[in-house]
XYZ file of C-alpha atoms in Angstrom:
389
model
C 14.388 10.364 -18.002
C 14.915 9.714 -14.298
C 14.615 11.674 -11.072
C 16.667 12.061 -7.905
C 14.596 12.247 -4.730
C 15.770 13.042 -1.215
C 14.191 14.122 2.051
C 15.661 16.925 4.124
C 18.271 15.081 6.192
C 19.283 16.279 9.652
C 22.184 14.321 11.117
C 24.720 14.348 13.895
C 24.712 14.721 17.665
C 21.531 16.269 19.133
C 19.792 16.305 15.761
C 16.572 15.175 17.474
C 16.330 18.705 18.849
C 15.425 19.837 15.329
C 11.937 18.503 15.997
C 11.421 21.543 18.220
C 11.858 23.815 15.186
C 9.105 22.176 13.122
C 5.593 23.580 13.185
C 3.906 20.468 14.562
C 0.444 20.756 16.032
C -0.973 17.237 15.977
C 1.611 14.438 15.945
C 0.942 10.760 15.311
C 3.707 8.346 16.395
C 4.350 5.054 14.600
C 6.784 2.654 16.296
C 7.039 -0.772 17.943
C 6.746 -2.081 21.482
C 10.483 -2.689 21.938
C 11.334 0.922 21.155
C 8.669 2.142 23.556
C 10.158 -0.077 26.276
C 13.673 1.178 25.455
C 12.558 4.772 25.974
C 13.372 5.884 22.430
C 9.807 6.917 21.614
C 9.816 9.116 24.719
C 13.092 10.722 23.581
C 11.338 11.768 20.387
C 8.172 12.995 22.084
C 10.219 15.035 24.563
C 11.764 16.949 21.653
C 8.468 18.043 20.121
C 7.839 21.813 20.096
C 5.825 23.539 22.788
C 2.163 23.299 21.985
C 2.456 20.118 19.945
C 0.029 17.379 20.914
C 0.480 13.656 20.394
C -2.982 12.773 19.136
C -2.263 9.124 18.432
C 0.282 6.349 18.791
C 0.488 3.116 16.821
C 3.358 1.337 18.561
C 2.636 -2.281 17.689
C 4.250 -2.543 14.241
C 5.591 -6.056 13.815
C 8.619 -7.241 11.811
C 7.521 -7.596 8.173
C 4.365 -5.483 8.669
C 1.238 -6.755 6.986
C -1.326 -5.072 4.785
C -3.757 -5.244 7.697
C -1.314 -3.417 9.991
C -1.144 -0.531 7.526
C -4.923 -0.418 7.272
C -5.379 -0.401 11.074
C -2.897 2.435 11.481
C -4.606 4.467 8.772
C -7.962 4.048 10.511
C -6.440 5.502 13.693
C -5.073 8.438 11.739
C -8.479 9.084 10.178
C -9.913 9.248 13.707
C -7.214 11.590 15.102
C -6.370 13.821 12.095
C -2.615 14.398 12.601
C -0.699 17.026 10.635
C 2.653 15.259 11.107
C 3.353 11.518 11.224
C 6.578 10.544 13.003
C 7.989 7.069 12.335
C 10.443 5.944 15.031
C 12.067 2.623 14.209
C 13.659 0.428 11.607
C 12.510 -0.385 8.116
C 9.365 -2.214 9.203
C 8.125 0.796 11.153
C 9.007 3.295 8.431
C 7.468 1.192 5.652
C 4.294 0.736 7.697
C 4.141 4.478 8.409
C 4.423 5.302 4.698
C 1.560 2.975 3.853
C -0.568 4.295 6.733
C 0.067 7.834 5.530
C -1.037 7.013 1.990
C -4.237 5.335 3.209
C -4.904 8.241 5.604
C -4.686 10.723 2.736
C -6.369 8.336 0.297
C -8.935 6.266 2.225
C -10.365 5.175 -1.119
C -7.262 3.016 -1.756
C -6.429 -0.503 -0.643
C -2.957 -1.106 0.770
C -2.009 -3.651 -1.877
C -2.946 -1.159 -4.623
C -0.192 1.325 -3.711
C 1.838 1.781 -6.868
C 4.489 4.089 -8.346
C 2.356 5.257 -11.289
C -0.744 6.792 -9.731
C -0.796 10.427 -8.626
C -1.692 10.257 -4.934
C -1.899 13.930 -3.995
C -0.257 13.491 -0.583
C 0.474 16.282 1.903
C -3.007 17.716 1.943
C -3.462 16.292 5.455
C -0.010 15.480 6.835
C 3.722 15.156 6.289
C 6.138 12.428 7.377
C 9.240 12.489 9.595
C 11.415 9.366 9.781
C 13.688 8.738 12.765
C 15.677 5.529 12.099
C 16.761 3.397 15.047
C 18.789 0.846 13.061
C 21.714 1.160 10.653
C 20.250 -0.686 7.715
C 17.136 -0.225 5.686
C 17.554 3.332 4.461
C 13.746 3.550 4.358
C 14.045 7.068 5.768
C 15.561 8.119 2.423
C 13.464 6.090 -0.044
C 9.903 5.916 -1.275
C 9.877 2.118 -1.264
C 7.280 0.410 0.927
C 7.440 -3.333 1.564
C 4.395 -4.962 3.143
C 3.613 -8.644 3.701
C 0.540 -10.421 2.414
C 0.202 -13.307 4.908
C -2.513 -14.987 2.846
C -0.133 -15.441 -0.083
C 3.064 -15.721 2.000
C 4.795 -13.036 -0.006
C 6.287 -9.597 0.394
C 4.873 -6.882 -1.811
C 7.161 -4.187 -3.178
C 4.881 -1.154 -3.102
C 5.525 2.563 -2.874
C 5.146 5.826 -4.698
C 7.573 8.711 -5.159
C 5.200 10.937 -3.182
C 5.609 8.878 0.013
C 9.282 9.782 0.426
C 9.625 11.153 3.980
C 9.767 14.941 4.196
C 12.437 14.888 6.902
C 14.877 12.206 8.066
C 16.557 12.723 11.438
C 19.726 10.723 12.142
C 20.652 11.145 15.781
C 23.406 8.805 17.078
C 21.444 8.663 20.338
C 18.934 6.438 18.591
C 21.488 3.715 17.770
C 23.845 3.896 20.742
C 22.185 0.905 22.459
C 21.318 -1.041 19.325
C 22.124 -4.715 20.107
C 25.089 -6.046 18.173
C 23.174 -8.775 16.247
C 20.655 -6.212 14.980
C 23.402 -3.717 14.205
C 25.214 -6.327 12.092
C 22.039 -7.566 10.364
C 20.952 -4.077 9.422
C 24.415 -2.869 8.392
C 24.696 -5.858 6.047
C 21.343 -4.819 4.585
C 22.768 -1.351 3.953
C 25.882 -2.839 2.334
C 23.665 -4.907 0.045
C 21.731 -1.748 -0.860
C 24.958 0.042 -1.712
C 26.387 -2.765 -3.845
C 23.136 -3.565 -5.640
C 22.361 0.115 -6.130
C 25.734 0.464 -7.872
C 25.383 -2.686 -9.990
C 21.671 -2.588 -10.916
C 20.742 -1.793 -14.490
C 19.138 1.454 -13.320
C 22.365 2.823 -11.811
C 23.048 6.429 -12.746
C 25.575 9.205 -12.286
C 23.765 10.623 -9.246
C 23.429 7.323 -7.374
C 26.875 5.882 -8.149
C 28.907 8.093 -5.837
C 26.488 7.597 -2.957
C 26.620 3.814 -3.319
C 30.420 3.796 -3.424
C 30.713 6.096 -0.392
C 28.257 3.981 1.594
C 30.245 0.852 0.708
C 33.451 2.504 1.879
C 31.936 3.669 5.185
C 30.364 0.294 5.977
C 33.432 -1.750 5.029
C 35.556 0.502 7.248
C 33.304 0.476 10.327
C 31.596 -2.924 10.226
C 34.663 -5.210 10.482
C 35.310 -3.550 13.860
C 32.234 -5.378 15.152
C 33.901 -8.762 14.530
C 36.463 -8.218 17.276
C 35.511 -5.277 19.484
C 32.294 -3.582 20.586
C 31.494 -0.836 18.090
C 32.289 2.665 19.271
C 29.803 5.525 19.018
C 31.883 6.847 16.133
C 31.461 3.573 14.264
C 27.755 3.444 15.067
C 27.240 6.991 13.786
C 29.230 6.165 10.653
C 27.062 3.110 9.975
C 23.918 5.153 10.646
C 24.981 7.762 8.092
C 26.048 5.066 5.632
C 22.642 3.389 5.799
C 20.928 6.613 4.760
C 23.523 7.328 2.082
C 22.976 3.809 0.712
C 19.222 4.443 0.872
C 19.653 7.581 -1.230
C 21.803 5.586 -3.641
C 19.714 2.498 -4.242
C 16.470 4.416 -3.725
C 17.326 6.342 -6.852
C 18.628 3.375 -8.835
C 16.932 0.229 -7.402
C 18.283 -2.979 -5.902
C 18.641 -6.264 -7.800
C 18.487 -10.065 -7.656
C 19.710 -10.545 -4.065
C 16.752 -8.465 -2.924
C 14.354 -10.339 -5.197
C 15.469 -13.648 -3.693
C 15.562 -12.204 -0.182
C 12.021 -10.900 -0.431
C 10.875 -14.313 -1.686
C 12.588 -16.082 1.210
C 11.376 -13.623 3.854
C 7.775 -13.819 2.724
C 7.735 -17.570 3.324
C 10.275 -18.216 6.108
C 10.146 -14.812 7.857
C 13.911 -14.588 8.239
C 15.563 -11.243 9.136
C 15.671 -9.098 6.012
C 19.291 -7.933 6.266
C 20.484 -11.454 6.924
C 18.674 -12.941 3.930
C 19.553 -10.353 1.274
C 23.221 -10.147 2.266
C 23.484 -13.949 2.312
C 22.291 -14.086 -1.310
C 24.571 -11.248 -2.463
C 27.786 -13.256 -3.120
C 25.796 -15.833 -5.106
C 24.097 -13.217 -7.264
C 27.420 -11.465 -7.920
C 28.864 -14.773 -9.159
C 25.732 -15.526 -11.154
C 25.878 -12.150 -12.916
C 29.337 -13.003 -14.288
C 27.778 -15.743 -16.406
C 25.821 -13.175 -18.390
C 27.568 -10.087 -19.717
C 30.551 -9.958 -17.345
C 31.676 -6.517 -18.496
C 28.356 -5.061 -17.285
C 28.498 -6.375 -13.714
C 30.412 -3.352 -12.350
C 32.240 -5.510 -9.811
C 35.565 -3.970 -10.820
C 35.105 -0.505 -9.236
C 33.741 -2.087 -6.038
C 36.642 -4.532 -5.784
C 39.132 -1.731 -6.439
C 37.531 0.352 -3.684
C 38.120 -2.550 -1.277
C 41.729 -3.085 -2.499
C 40.863 -6.465 -4.017
C 42.373 -7.869 -7.245
C 40.405 -6.207 -10.011
C 42.255 -6.124 -13.320
C 39.053 -7.279 -15.080
C 35.409 -7.826 -14.198
C 35.924 -11.589 -14.351
C 38.732 -11.302 -11.805
C 36.976 -8.758 -9.608
C 33.623 -10.534 -9.247
C 34.821 -13.714 -7.510
C 37.123 -11.711 -5.222
C 34.243 -9.407 -4.262
C 32.013 -12.403 -3.517
C 34.787 -14.031 -1.443
C 35.328 -10.789 0.492
C 31.633 -10.643 1.395
C 31.531 -14.290 2.500
C 34.614 -13.764 4.653
C 33.145 -10.600 6.210
C 29.869 -12.355 7.032
C 31.702 -15.346 8.488
C 33.779 -13.103 10.747
C 30.601 -11.345 11.875
C 28.824 -14.629 12.609
C 26.372 -14.183 9.742
C 25.070 -17.173 7.752
C 26.461 -17.677 4.261
C 24.040 -20.435 3.233
C 20.375 -21.268 3.656
C 21.362 -24.268 5.764
C 23.253 -21.966 8.146
C 20.171 -19.747 8.200
C 18.330 -22.685 9.784
C 16.313 -23.896 6.811
C 16.206 -27.663 6.263
C 16.387 -29.400 2.888
C 12.858 -30.738 3.460
C 11.546 -27.221 4.074
C 13.343 -25.933 1.002
C 11.857 -28.665 -1.200
C 8.367 -28.091 0.179
C 8.473 -24.336 -0.324
C 10.451 -24.238 -3.579
C 7.468 -23.577 -5.890
C 6.492 -20.537 -3.816
C 10.071 -19.309 -3.602
C 10.476 -19.518 -7.368
C 7.186 -17.771 -8.055
C 7.811 -14.969 -5.550
C 11.383 -14.344 -6.724
C 10.436 -14.237 -10.401
C 7.572 -11.826 -9.665
C 9.625 -9.494 -7.471
C 10.301 -6.112 -9.046
C 13.963 -6.135 -7.956
C 14.804 -9.390 -9.753
C 14.598 -7.768 -13.162
C 16.991 -4.987 -12.147
C 20.000 -7.325 -12.206
C 22.363 -7.526 -15.158
C 21.422 -11.195 -15.629
C 17.817 -12.245 -15.172
C 17.215 -15.908 -14.252
C 14.546 -18.117 -15.703
C 12.553 -20.609 -13.619
C 15.194 -23.356 -13.695
C 18.033 -20.960 -12.907
C 16.257 -19.378 -9.947
C 15.705 -22.847 -8.503
C 19.388 -23.652 -9.017
C 20.317 -20.399 -7.262
C 18.235 -21.326 -4.212
C 19.717 -24.841 -4.121
C 23.309 -23.667 -4.504
C 22.699 -21.075 -1.780
C 21.364 -23.846 0.455
C 24.552 -25.887 0.072
C 26.885 -22.889 0.218
C 28.511 -23.741 -3.117
C 29.947 -21.284 -5.598
C 27.917 -20.448 -8.685
C 29.256 -22.175 -11.813
C 26.411 -21.694 -14.274
């Protein structure tokens, strides 16, 4: 038995105006300093209905938000008692807002104890609106919550089905000035969501079509960024695709590229979209060494007009396509290109192995590595070699 979860999604030009139709009395804004400076938080506040009050703002969410950040935000909410929480930002902001919301409703919990099993009883105090300002994480459409434990140098995959946002608002206004490097990083994150959501062992009939459509949209719009500035049409398409991919993988799960990416990000603090997409070609190749007929590379390669008569033919062509796309977009395709030295890799390898093996997404792949294989994967990804084991 499985479930399909989705927020109410409002999208398209001027969709921010929908905020004026929501019965908001006491709003709490969660965002980051850059978005405040860019005026995007003000755009949201200006659309609130008459009579709505902003009773609190937590606009200092950092990249890879920590457990302590979530706890501080929850304390502010407990002091101000909002009835709606509005997250304005990328995945870090939205993940932090979800955790703050849970701790606001359940002050008896610790942030690192958030889990998918416990009944939380949310929505007695507040509901959540997500307004994404990137084209990547899909957090506005998932119940996943990733927080960082700086003491252990690891990212924690938390979350609960109840913390799915109530409303997601996709207004192209919010991504029209998104800098190109961030647009590319986050769009590659969304592409990784789509591909892993389609290939994970928890894929299902409801998520498959969403993952394929998101892949098609991203692989149509994103190559434009390699040669010309992206148009508003392309930006809106990528924005929609990120949420569609979020709906897809949020209802099927990601896989090994995310497990390795989370491990890397917890230690080296590299951009999330850059790390997971860099690992994706390697994990596609690695999966072919298990049960190749279960990798599901063939439909993806066919969608992209790549040779795909069999899974064993499709997988390497799909991996090559992704490496070529990332190269054209100026994205790293190895850990060395990501700026990590061999000395750093050797020093941090025990932690990388432990974090990757303990990540919930690692076991969702069609081939699950053991300790020696995960180390080999990191080392091959450092050199930029193809997987041959």
